[in-house]
Amino acid sequence: MARTRFVALSALLASFLSLVAGAGQLRPPLPAACLPRDLFGQGFAPRLRTDRNSTARVSTDFGQMVTAAPEAVLHPASPGDVAALIRFSASSPAPFPVAPRGQGHSWRGQALAPGGVVVDMRALGRGRHRAPRINVSSSADEPPYVDAGGEQLWADVLRATLPHGLAPRVWTDYIRLTVGGTLSNAGIGGQAFRHGPQIANVDELDVVTGTGEMMTCSKNKNSDLFFGALGGLGQFGVITRARIRLERAPKRVRWVRLAYTDVVAFTKDQELLISDNQASEVVAFDYVEGQVQLKQSLVKGPKSTPFFSAADLSRLAKLASMSGSAAIYYIEGAMYYAEDDTATFVDQKMEALLEQLSFEPGFVFTKDVTYVQFLDRVREEERELQSVGAWEVPHPWLNLFVSRSRIVDFDNGVFKALLKDANPAGIILMYPMNKGKWDDRMTAVTPTTGEDDGVFYAVSLLWSAFSPEDVHRLERQNKAVLEFCVQEGIGCKQYLAHHTSQEGWQQHFGAKWSRIAELKAKYDPQALLSPGHRIFPKPVEVDRVASI
């Protein structure tokens, strides 16, 4: 009996020690198969994890469309750890890929590092003894800003700025993403028509380049890296800090959705709402987006949503049926106001604005919520989907930028033809932005527009798949949409882009390609960073850039 207990205790202790050692607490991790052995003798080695549990957690992303395991995961204590890891790889006889990962909210493996090291950026913000990674400046001597670590969630930035009566000017629809993650893409949302994307509201960055150099950059200092990193898909460096402009934060939001059956009226009103004349008026929306709901999804989809009640959806389904429309379109607008504004004052402003629009009479749906509730609105939907196991499923998304001159052609070919009888799970976003609010020096690309067509639309097909068959079907639909755009000469650009060849990326970046290749050769010549995009599968030599 005693021997049996001793054996059991010994086994339990051995198991415990193995687990703790695997977590890097008692001894350095065992060298991973494809990584240099001397990597585990570096100063950051105690923060490397090679156990299967750690690598499995970062082997896929929100999209759950791609799986690829790294050999190790780094939990950095400071940006210096990130720099040291990259320097080691860059100087190694066998360089390995490095991918920074925030929330892993990419959808095609963009945050993966097969055979290399994933950097868990969120670790930078953890630990009681570490310096604060969000710092607000509200001095009267200069415009307000916040310095936020690249690993910080936008929700945490909001939490830090609100006590100062301030907030960033532009938000993505889902604010539980990292600052570095959205700035590496562009960061778009319903405020972008007025202020541009999030990348247009940044004054300074700290970046760790692909050579392991820690650099501070801005429009006037290391400007090529500054403009390259903003929207640069992580190809030139890891964003470890961003200085973000702030504005006065409102207290409450009057949130409205207006229903349309005619796409021409829908787009005309959206463009009115984002026009410079309208945006300069006292009575205007502070946020403008739009959605498309296919007729079949109204009939067969959910019977209620966080915004629409069952009675609302029943009325909308009848509207679609009576009008013969293949879809119902919604303008989604938000009017910010201070807590001391009276309900009558806000009602009058809203009424004056709605009088200018041509939505279906009687189909106005409103909510009045706090500013925080509005910005964090997707969180409620996330909780509901998680409760039924519908959040962590494959997401075969397709996000496009389409010029205003072709948006009705796109609607006719996609929503009224290709997807006419479809009932996919998910939502479709469709709303305009002003191209003049984007800085073309940045890496992010937008579609070519004519001199009198300085508006383009974001069209997002945000699908969820509940079976392998769903994945294949939705992938075929996405392919059909892209093929339709090519056949009809609709020169759209992908946002959160995915291309399977360097030729595809060259077409995506267009005239910017040669500059991007030059930046890659300068700041990440070994092509170590963010390999999941597959933009530069091989090292880029300076003397080869001109021929790429």
Coordinates of C-alpha atoms in Angstrom, one line a residue:
M1 CA 0.0 0.0 0.0
A2 CA 2.8 2.4 1.0
R3 CA 4.8 1.4 -2.1
T4 CA 1.7 2.0 -4.3
R5 CA 1.2 5.4 -2.8
F6 CA 4.9 6.3 -3.2
V7 CA 4.8 5.3 -6.9
A8 CA 1.6 7.3 -7.4
L9 CA 3.1 10.4 -5.7
S10 CA 6.3 10.0 -7.6
A11 CA 4.4 9.8 -10.9
L12 CA 2.4 12.9 -9.9
L13 CA 5.5 14.8 -8.9
A14 CA 7.2 13.9 -12.1
S15 CA 4.2 15.0 -14.1
F16 CA 4.1 18.3 -12.1
L17 CA 7.8 19.0 -12.7
S18 CA 7.5 18.2 -16.3
L19 CA 4.6 20.5 -16.7
V20 CA 6.3 23.4 -14.8
A21 CA 9.5 22.8 -16.7
G22 CA 7.5 22.9 -20.0
A23 CA 6.2 26.3 -18.9
G24 CA 9.8 27.4 -18.5
Q25 CA 9.8 28.0 -14.8
L26 CA 12.3 25.4 -13.5
R27 CA 14.6 25.0 -16.6
P28 CA 14.8 26.3 -20.1
P29 CA 12.6 24.6 -22.7
L30 CA 14.1 21.8 -24.8
P31 CA 15.3 23.0 -28.2
A32 CA 12.6 22.8 -30.8
A33 CA 13.5 20.6 -33.8
C34 CA 13.8 23.4 -36.4
L35 CA 15.3 26.2 -34.3
P36 CA 19.0 26.7 -33.5
R37 CA 20.0 25.2 -30.2
D38 CA 21.8 28.4 -29.1
L39 CA 18.5 30.3 -29.3
F40 CA 17.7 28.7 -25.9
G41 CA 20.8 30.2 -24.4
Q42 CA 19.7 33.8 -25.0
G43 CA 18.6 36.2 -22.3
F44 CA 14.9 35.9 -23.3
A45 CA 15.0 32.0 -23.3
P46 CA 13.1 31.7 -20.0
R47 CA 10.2 33.4 -21.8
L48 CA 10.2 30.9 -24.7
R49 CA 7.6 28.1 -24.6
T50 CA 7.9 24.9 -26.7
D51 CA 5.4 22.7 -25.1
R52 CA 2.5 21.4 -27.2
N53 CA -0.2 23.3 -25.3
S54 CA 1.6 26.7 -25.9
T55 CA 2.3 26.1 -29.6
A56 CA -1.2 24.7 -30.3
R57 CA -2.9 27.8 -28.9
V58 CA -1.2 29.9 -31.6
S59 CA -1.4 27.4 -34.4
T60 CA -4.6 28.9 -35.9
D61 CA -6.5 32.2 -35.8
F62 CA -10.0 33.6 -35.6
G63 CA -10.7 32.5 -39.2
Q64 CA -9.9 28.9 -38.4
M65 CA -9.2 28.4 -42.1
V66 CA -5.4 27.7 -41.8
T67 CA -3.4 25.6 -39.2
A68 CA 0.3 25.8 -38.9
A69 CA 2.3 25.3 -35.7
P70 CA 5.3 27.3 -34.7
E71 CA 8.3 25.7 -32.9
A72 CA 8.1 28.1 -30.0
V73 CA 6.1 31.0 -28.5
L74 CA 7.8 34.0 -27.0
H75 CA 6.1 35.8 -24.1
P76 CA 8.1 39.1 -24.1
A77 CA 8.6 41.1 -21.0
S78 CA 9.6 44.2 -23.0
P79 CA 10.0 45.3 -26.6
G80 CA 13.7 44.6 -26.1
D81 CA 12.8 40.9 -26.0
V82 CA 11.1 41.2 -29.3
A83 CA 14.1 43.0 -30.8
A84 CA 16.6 40.4 -29.4
L85 CA 14.6 37.5 -30.8
I86 CA 14.5 39.1 -34.3
R87 CA 18.2 40.0 -34.2
F88 CA 19.1 36.5 -33.3
S89 CA 17.0 35.1 -36.2
A90 CA 18.4 37.7 -38.7
S91 CA 22.0 36.8 -37.7
S92 CA 21.5 33.1 -37.6
P93 CA 22.9 30.8 -40.4
A94 CA 19.4 29.4 -40.6
P95 CA 17.0 32.4 -40.0
F96 CA 13.5 31.4 -38.9
P97 CA 10.2 33.3 -39.3
V98 CA 8.8 35.5 -36.6
A99 CA 5.1 36.5 -36.3
P100 CA 3.7 38.9 -33.8
R101 CA 0.3 37.9 -32.5
G102 CA -2.2 40.1 -30.7
Q103 CA -5.7 38.7 -30.5
G104 CA -5.1 36.5 -33.5
H105 CA -8.2 37.9 -35.2
S106 CA -6.8 37.4 -38.7
W107 CA -8.6 34.8 -40.8
R108 CA -6.1 33.3 -43.3
G109 CA -3.2 32.4 -41.1
Q110 CA -1.6 35.9 -41.3
A111 CA -0.5 35.7 -37.6
L112 CA 1.1 32.2 -37.9
A113 CA 4.8 31.3 -38.1
P114 CA 5.1 27.7 -39.2
G115 CA 8.4 26.3 -38.0
G116 CA 9.4 29.6 -36.4
V117 CA 8.4 31.7 -33.3
V118 CA 5.1 33.4 -32.6
V119 CA 5.5 36.4 -30.4
D120 CA 2.6 36.7 -27.9
M121 CA 2.4 40.5 -27.9
R122 CA -0.3 40.5 -25.2
A123 CA 2.4 39.4 -22.8
L124 CA 3.9 43.0 -22.9
G125 CA 0.9 44.3 -21.0
R126 CA 0.9 41.7 -18.3
G127 CA 2.8 41.7 -15.0
R128 CA 2.4 43.9 -11.9
H129 CA 5.8 45.4 -12.0
R130 CA 5.9 46.5 -15.6
A131 CA 5.6 50.1 -16.7
P132 CA 2.1 51.3 -17.8
R133 CA 1.7 50.7 -21.5
I134 CA -1.1 53.3 -22.0
N135 CA -0.3 56.9 -21.2
V136 CA -2.7 59.8 -21.9
S137 CA -1.5 63.4 -22.6
S138 CA -4.2 66.0 -22.1
S139 CA -1.9 69.1 -21.8
A140 CA -3.4 72.4 -22.8
D141 CA -0.2 73.2 -24.7
E142 CA -0.7 70.6 -27.5
P143 CA -3.5 68.5 -29.0
P144 CA -4.4 65.5 -26.8
Y145 CA -3.0 62.1 -27.6
V146 CA -2.5 58.6 -26.1
D147 CA 0.6 56.5 -26.3
A148 CA -0.5 52.9 -26.4
G149 CA 1.5 49.7 -26.6
G150 CA 0.9 47.8 -29.8
E151 CA -0.4 44.9 -27.7
Q152 CA -3.1 46.9 -26.0
L153 CA -6.8 46.3 -26.9
W154 CA -8.7 49.3 -28.2
A155 CA -11.2 48.6 -25.5
D156 CA -8.4 49.2 -22.9
V157 CA -7.4 52.4 -24.6
L158 CA -10.9 53.6 -24.4
R159 CA -11.0 52.7 -20.7
A160 CA -7.8 54.7 -20.1
T161 CA -8.8 57.8 -22.1
L162 CA -12.4 58.3 -20.9
P163 CA -11.5 59.5 -17.3
H164 CA -9.8 62.4 -19.1
G165 CA -13.0 63.1 -21.1
L166 CA -11.2 61.9 -24.3
A167 CA -11.3 59.1 -26.8
P168 CA -9.7 58.1 -30.1
R169 CA -11.5 59.5 -33.2
V170 CA -11.9 56.3 -35.3
W171 CA -12.9 52.8 -34.2
T172 CA -13.2 49.5 -35.7
D173 CA -16.6 47.8 -35.2
Y174 CA -15.0 45.3 -32.8
I175 CA -12.8 47.1 -30.3
R176 CA -11.4 44.0 -28.6
L177 CA -8.5 44.0 -31.1
T178 CA -5.0 45.2 -30.6
V179 CA -3.6 48.6 -31.5
G180 CA -0.8 47.1 -33.5
G181 CA -3.1 44.6 -35.3
T182 CA -5.5 47.2 -36.7
L183 CA -2.8 49.7 -37.5
S184 CA -1.0 47.0 -39.5
N185 CA -4.1 46.8 -41.8
A186 CA -5.7 50.3 -41.7
G187 CA -8.5 50.2 -39.1
I188 CA -11.8 51.2 -40.7
G189 CA -15.2 51.9 -39.2
G190 CA -18.1 54.3 -39.3
Q191 CA -16.1 57.4 -38.3
A192 CA -13.6 57.0 -41.2
F193 CA -15.6 59.1 -43.6
R194 CA -14.8 62.1 -41.5
H195 CA -11.4 61.3 -39.9
G196 CA -9.9 58.7 -42.3
P197 CA -8.9 55.2 -41.1
Q198 CA -7.1 54.7 -37.8
I199 CA -3.8 54.8 -39.6
A200 CA -4.5 58.4 -40.6
N201 CA -4.8 59.4 -36.9
V202 CA -1.4 58.3 -35.7
D203 CA 1.5 60.7 -35.1
E204 CA 4.3 58.5 -34.0
L205 CA 5.3 54.8 -33.8
D206 CA 7.9 52.6 -32.1
V207 CA 8.8 49.8 -34.4
V208 CA 11.1 46.8 -34.2
T209 CA 12.3 46.1 -37.7
G210 CA 13.1 42.8 -39.3
T211 CA 16.8 43.4 -38.5
G212 CA 16.0 43.7 -34.8
E213 CA 16.5 47.5 -34.7
M214 CA 14.2 49.5 -32.3
M215 CA 13.2 52.7 -34.2
T216 CA 10.9 55.6 -33.4
C217 CA 9.3 57.1 -36.5
S218 CA 6.9 59.8 -37.6
K219 CA 6.1 61.9 -40.6
N220 CA 9.4 63.8 -40.0
K221 CA 11.6 61.1 -38.5
N222 CA 12.3 57.8 -40.3
S223 CA 9.3 58.7 -42.4
D224 CA 9.7 55.8 -44.9
L225 CA 9.2 53.3 -42.0
F226 CA 6.4 55.3 -40.5
F227 CA 4.3 55.4 -43.7
G228 CA 5.4 51.8 -44.5
A229 CA 4.4 50.3 -41.2
L230 CA 0.9 51.9 -41.2
G231 CA -1.2 49.5 -43.2
G232 CA 2.0 47.5 -43.9
L233 CA 0.6 44.1 -42.9
G234 CA 3.6 43.6 -40.5
Q235 CA 6.1 43.3 -43.3
F236 CA 8.6 45.9 -42.2
G237 CA 8.4 45.8 -38.4
V238 CA 6.5 45.0 -35.3
I239 CA 4.6 48.0 -33.9
T240 CA 5.3 48.2 -30.2
R241 CA 3.9 51.7 -29.5
A242 CA 1.6 54.1 -31.3
R243 CA 0.8 57.8 -30.5
I244 CA -2.9 58.2 -31.4
R245 CA -4.8 61.5 -31.7
L246 CA -7.8 62.0 -29.3
E247 CA -10.9 64.1 -29.3
R248 CA -13.6 65.1 -26.7
A249 CA -15.6 62.0 -25.8
P250 CA -19.4 62.2 -25.9
K251 CA -21.5 60.6 -23.2
R252 CA -24.4 59.1 -25.1
V253 CA -25.3 58.0 -28.6
R254 CA -28.6 58.1 -30.6
W255 CA -28.2 55.0 -32.7
V256 CA -30.4 54.5 -35.8
R257 CA -31.0 52.1 -38.6
L258 CA -33.0 53.2 -41.7
A259 CA -34.4 50.6 -44.2
Y260 CA -34.2 50.8 -48.0
T261 CA -35.4 48.6 -50.8
D262 CA -33.7 50.5 -53.6
V263 CA -29.9 50.4 -53.7
V264 CA -29.7 53.7 -55.7
A265 CA -31.6 55.6 -53.0
F266 CA -29.5 53.8 -50.3
T267 CA -26.2 54.7 -51.8
K268 CA -27.3 58.3 -52.7
D269 CA -28.3 58.9 -49.1
Q270 CA -25.1 57.4 -47.7
E271 CA -23.0 59.6 -50.0
L272 CA -25.0 62.6 -48.8
L273 CA -24.3 61.8 -45.2
I274 CA -20.5 61.5 -45.7
S275 CA -20.1 64.5 -48.1
D276 CA -17.9 67.3 -46.9
N277 CA -20.9 69.7 -47.0
Q278 CA -22.9 67.4 -44.8
A279 CA -20.1 66.6 -42.5
S280 CA -19.5 70.3 -41.8
E281 CA -23.1 70.9 -40.8
V282 CA -24.1 71.1 -37.2
V283 CA -26.7 68.5 -37.8
A284 CA -24.9 65.4 -39.0
F285 CA -24.1 61.8 -38.1
D286 CA -20.8 61.1 -36.3
Y287 CA -20.8 57.5 -37.6
V288 CA -22.1 56.2 -40.9
E289 CA -22.2 52.5 -42.0
G290 CA -24.5 50.3 -43.9
Q291 CA -25.7 46.8 -44.2
V292 CA -27.3 44.5 -46.7
Q293 CA -29.6 41.8 -45.6
L294 CA -30.5 39.2 -48.3
K295 CA -34.2 38.3 -48.6
Q296 CA -33.6 34.7 -47.8
S297 CA -31.8 35.6 -44.5
L298 CA -34.8 37.7 -43.5
V299 CA -37.2 34.7 -44.1
K300 CA -35.0 31.9 -42.8
G301 CA -32.5 33.6 -40.6
P302 CA -32.6 34.5 -36.8
K303 CA -36.0 35.6 -35.5
S304 CA -34.4 38.4 -33.4
T305 CA -31.0 40.1 -33.1
P306 CA -29.4 42.4 -30.5
F307 CA -30.7 45.3 -32.5
F308 CA -33.9 44.1 -34.2
S309 CA -36.8 42.4 -32.3
A310 CA -38.8 39.6 -33.8
A311 CA -41.6 42.1 -34.7
D312 CA -39.0 44.3 -36.5
L313 CA -37.7 41.4 -38.6
S314 CA -41.2 40.3 -39.5
R315 CA -42.0 43.8 -40.8
L316 CA -38.7 43.9 -42.7
A317 CA -39.4 40.5 -44.3
K318 CA -42.9 41.7 -45.4
L319 CA -41.3 44.8 -46.8
A320 CA -38.9 42.8 -48.9
S321 CA -41.7 40.5 -50.1
M322 CA -44.0 43.3 -51.1
S323 CA -41.3 45.3 -52.9
G324 CA -39.9 42.3 -54.7
S325 CA -36.5 43.4 -53.6
A326 CA -33.7 40.8 -53.4
A327 CA -32.3 42.5 -50.3
I328 CA -33.1 45.1 -47.7
Y329 CA -30.5 47.8 -47.2
Y330 CA -29.8 49.6 -43.9
I331 CA -28.1 52.9 -43.3
E332 CA -26.7 52.7 -39.8
G333 CA -26.0 56.1 -38.3
A334 CA -25.0 57.4 -34.9
M335 CA -25.4 60.9 -33.4
Y336 CA -23.2 61.6 -30.4
Y337 CA -24.3 63.9 -27.7
A338 CA -23.4 65.2 -24.2
E339 CA -25.1 64.0 -21.1
D340 CA -26.6 67.5 -20.5
D341 CA -28.2 67.6 -23.9
T342 CA -32.0 67.2 -23.5
A343 CA -33.9 64.4 -25.3
T344 CA -35.9 67.1 -27.1
F345 CA -32.8 68.7 -28.4
V346 CA -31.4 65.4 -29.7
D347 CA -34.8 64.5 -31.2
Q348 CA -34.9 67.8 -33.1
K349 CA -31.4 67.2 -34.5
M350 CA -32.3 63.7 -35.6
E351 CA -35.6 64.8 -37.2
A352 CA -33.9 67.5 -39.1
L353 CA -31.3 65.1 -40.5
L354 CA -33.8 62.3 -41.4
E355 CA -35.9 64.8 -43.4
Q356 CA -33.1 64.9 -45.9
L357 CA -33.2 61.2 -46.6
S358 CA -35.3 58.8 -48.7
F359 CA -35.6 55.7 -46.6
E360 CA -38.8 53.6 -46.5
P361 CA -41.5 55.5 -44.6
G362 CA -42.1 54.1 -41.1
F363 CA -38.9 52.0 -41.2
V364 CA -36.8 53.9 -38.7
F365 CA -35.3 51.9 -35.8
T366 CA -33.6 53.7 -32.9
K367 CA -31.8 53.0 -29.7
D368 CA -30.3 55.3 -27.1
V369 CA -27.2 54.0 -25.5
T370 CA -24.1 55.1 -23.7
Y371 CA -21.0 55.9 -25.8
V372 CA -19.2 52.8 -24.3
Q373 CA -22.2 50.6 -25.1
F374 CA -22.2 51.8 -28.7
L375 CA -18.5 51.3 -29.3
D376 CA -18.5 47.8 -27.6
R377 CA -21.8 46.7 -29.3
V378 CA -20.3 43.6 -31.0
R379 CA -19.4 42.3 -27.5
E380 CA -23.0 41.5 -26.9
E381 CA -23.3 39.6 -30.2
E382 CA -20.1 37.8 -29.4
R383 CA -21.4 36.6 -26.1
E384 CA -24.6 35.3 -27.7
L385 CA -22.7 33.5 -30.4
Q386 CA -20.3 32.0 -27.9
S387 CA -23.2 30.7 -25.8
V388 CA -24.4 28.6 -28.7
G389 CA -21.0 27.6 -30.0
A390 CA -21.2 29.9 -33.1
W391 CA -18.3 32.2 -32.5
E392 CA -15.2 29.9 -32.7
V393 CA -16.1 28.5 -36.1
P394 CA -14.4 29.0 -39.5
H395 CA -14.9 32.5 -41.0
P396 CA -14.4 32.5 -44.7
W397 CA -14.6 36.3 -45.0
L398 CA -14.2 38.4 -48.1
N399 CA -13.6 42.2 -47.6
L400 CA -13.4 44.5 -50.6
F401 CA -13.1 48.1 -51.5
V402 CA -15.2 49.0 -54.5
S403 CA -15.3 52.4 -56.2
R404 CA -18.5 54.4 -56.1
S405 CA -18.9 54.4 -59.9
R406 CA -19.2 50.6 -59.9
I407 CA -21.0 49.9 -56.6
V408 CA -24.5 49.6 -58.3
D409 CA -23.0 47.2 -60.8
F410 CA -21.5 45.2 -57.9
D411 CA -24.9 45.1 -56.2
N412 CA -26.7 43.9 -59.4
G413 CA -24.1 41.2 -60.1
V414 CA -23.6 40.0 -56.5
F415 CA -26.6 40.6 -54.3
K416 CA -29.2 40.4 -57.0
A417 CA -27.6 37.5 -59.0
L418 CA -24.9 35.4 -57.4
L419 CA -26.3 35.6 -53.9
K420 CA -29.9 36.1 -54.7
D421 CA -31.1 32.8 -53.2
A422 CA -28.4 32.4 -50.7
N423 CA -28.9 32.3 -46.9
P424 CA -25.4 32.4 -45.4
A425 CA -24.8 32.9 -41.7
G426 CA -23.2 36.2 -41.0
I427 CA -23.6 39.9 -42.0
I428 CA -22.9 42.0 -45.0
L429 CA -21.5 45.5 -44.5
M430 CA -21.6 48.1 -47.3
Y431 CA -20.7 51.7 -46.6
P432 CA -18.8 54.6 -48.3
M433 CA -15.6 56.4 -47.3
N434 CA -13.9 59.5 -48.6
K435 CA -10.7 58.7 -50.4
G436 CA -9.3 62.1 -49.6
K437 CA -9.2 61.2 -45.9
W438 CA -6.6 58.5 -46.7
D439 CA -2.9 59.3 -46.9
D440 CA -1.6 57.6 -50.1
R441 CA 2.0 57.6 -48.7
M442 CA 0.9 54.7 -46.4
T443 CA 1.1 51.1 -47.5
A444 CA -2.7 50.5 -47.4
V445 CA -4.3 50.5 -50.8
T446 CA -7.7 51.8 -52.0
P447 CA -9.3 51.4 -55.5
T448 CA -8.6 53.8 -58.3
T449 CA -11.3 56.4 -58.6
G450 CA -11.8 59.2 -61.1
E451 CA -11.4 62.9 -60.5
D452 CA -15.1 63.2 -59.7
D453 CA -15.4 59.9 -57.9
G454 CA -13.4 60.4 -54.7
V455 CA -15.6 57.9 -52.8
F456 CA -15.2 54.1 -52.5
Y457 CA -17.3 51.5 -50.6
A458 CA -16.2 48.9 -48.0
V459 CA -18.1 45.7 -48.8
S460 CA -17.6 43.0 -46.2
L461 CA -19.0 39.5 -46.5
L462 CA -18.5 38.3 -42.9
W463 CA -19.6 34.7 -43.2
S464 CA -19.6 31.9 -40.5
A465 CA -19.3 28.3 -41.4
F466 CA -20.7 25.5 -39.3
S467 CA -19.5 22.5 -41.3
P468 CA -16.8 21.6 -43.9
E469 CA -19.5 21.7 -46.5
D470 CA -20.3 25.3 -45.4
V471 CA -16.6 26.3 -45.8
H472 CA -16.4 24.9 -49.3
R473 CA -19.7 26.5 -50.3
L474 CA -18.8 29.9 -49.0
E475 CA -15.3 29.7 -50.5
R476 CA -16.9 29.0 -53.9
Q477 CA -19.2 32.0 -53.4
N478 CA -16.3 34.3 -52.5
K479 CA -14.4 33.0 -55.6
A480 CA -17.4 33.7 -57.8
V481 CA -17.6 37.2 -56.4
L482 CA -14.0 37.9 -57.2
E483 CA -14.3 36.3 -60.7
F484 CA -17.4 38.5 -61.4
C485 CA -15.4 41.6 -60.5
V486 CA -12.6 40.6 -62.8
Q487 CA -14.9 39.8 -65.7
E488 CA -16.8 43.0 -65.3
G489 CA -13.7 45.1 -64.9
I490 CA -14.7 46.2 -61.4
G491 CA -11.3 47.2 -60.1
C492 CA -11.8 46.4 -56.4
K493 CA -9.1 45.9 -53.8
Q494 CA -9.1 43.4 -51.0
Y495 CA -9.0 44.6 -47.4
L496 CA -7.5 42.2 -44.9
A497 CA -6.1 40.9 -48.2
H498 CA -5.3 37.3 -49.0
H499 CA -3.4 36.3 -52.2
T500 CA -1.8 33.0 -53.0
S501 CA 1.1 34.3 -55.2
Q502 CA 3.5 37.2 -55.3
E503 CA 2.0 38.1 -58.6
G504 CA -1.3 38.5 -56.9
W505 CA 0.3 40.8 -54.3
Q506 CA 2.0 42.8 -57.1
Q507 CA -1.4 43.4 -58.7
H508 CA -2.9 44.3 -55.2
F509 CA -0.3 46.9 -54.4
G510 CA -0.1 48.2 -58.0
A511 CA 2.1 51.3 -58.3
K512 CA 3.2 51.0 -54.7
W513 CA 4.8 47.6 -55.3
S514 CA 8.3 48.8 -56.1
R515 CA 8.4 51.0 -53.0
I516 CA 7.2 48.1 -50.8
A517 CA 9.9 45.8 -52.2
E518 CA 12.5 48.5 -51.4
L519 CA 11.2 48.8 -47.8
K520 CA 11.3 45.1 -47.4
A521 CA 14.9 44.9 -48.6
K522 CA 15.8 47.7 -46.2
Y523 CA 13.9 46.7 -43.1
D524 CA 13.4 43.0 -43.3
P525 CA 15.8 41.7 -46.0
Q526 CA 15.6 38.1 -44.7
A527 CA 11.8 38.1 -45.0
L528 CA 11.4 37.0 -41.4
L529 CA 8.3 38.9 -40.4
S530 CA 4.7 37.9 -40.7
P531 CA 5.2 35.1 -43.2
G532 CA 1.5 34.1 -43.2
H533 CA 0.7 36.8 -45.8
R534 CA 3.0 35.1 -48.3
I535 CA 4.0 38.4 -49.8
F536 CA 7.7 37.8 -49.7
P537 CA 8.4 34.0 -49.5
K538 CA 12.1 34.5 -50.0
P539 CA 14.7 37.1 -48.8
V540 CA 14.8 40.3 -50.8
E541 CA 18.2 41.5 -52.0
V542 CA 18.7 45.2 -52.5
D543 CA 20.1 44.8 -56.0
R544 CA 17.1 42.6 -57.0
V545 CA 14.4 45.1 -56.0
A546 CA 14.4 46.9 -59.3
S547 CA 13.6 43.7 -61.1
I548 CA 10.9 42.5 -58.7

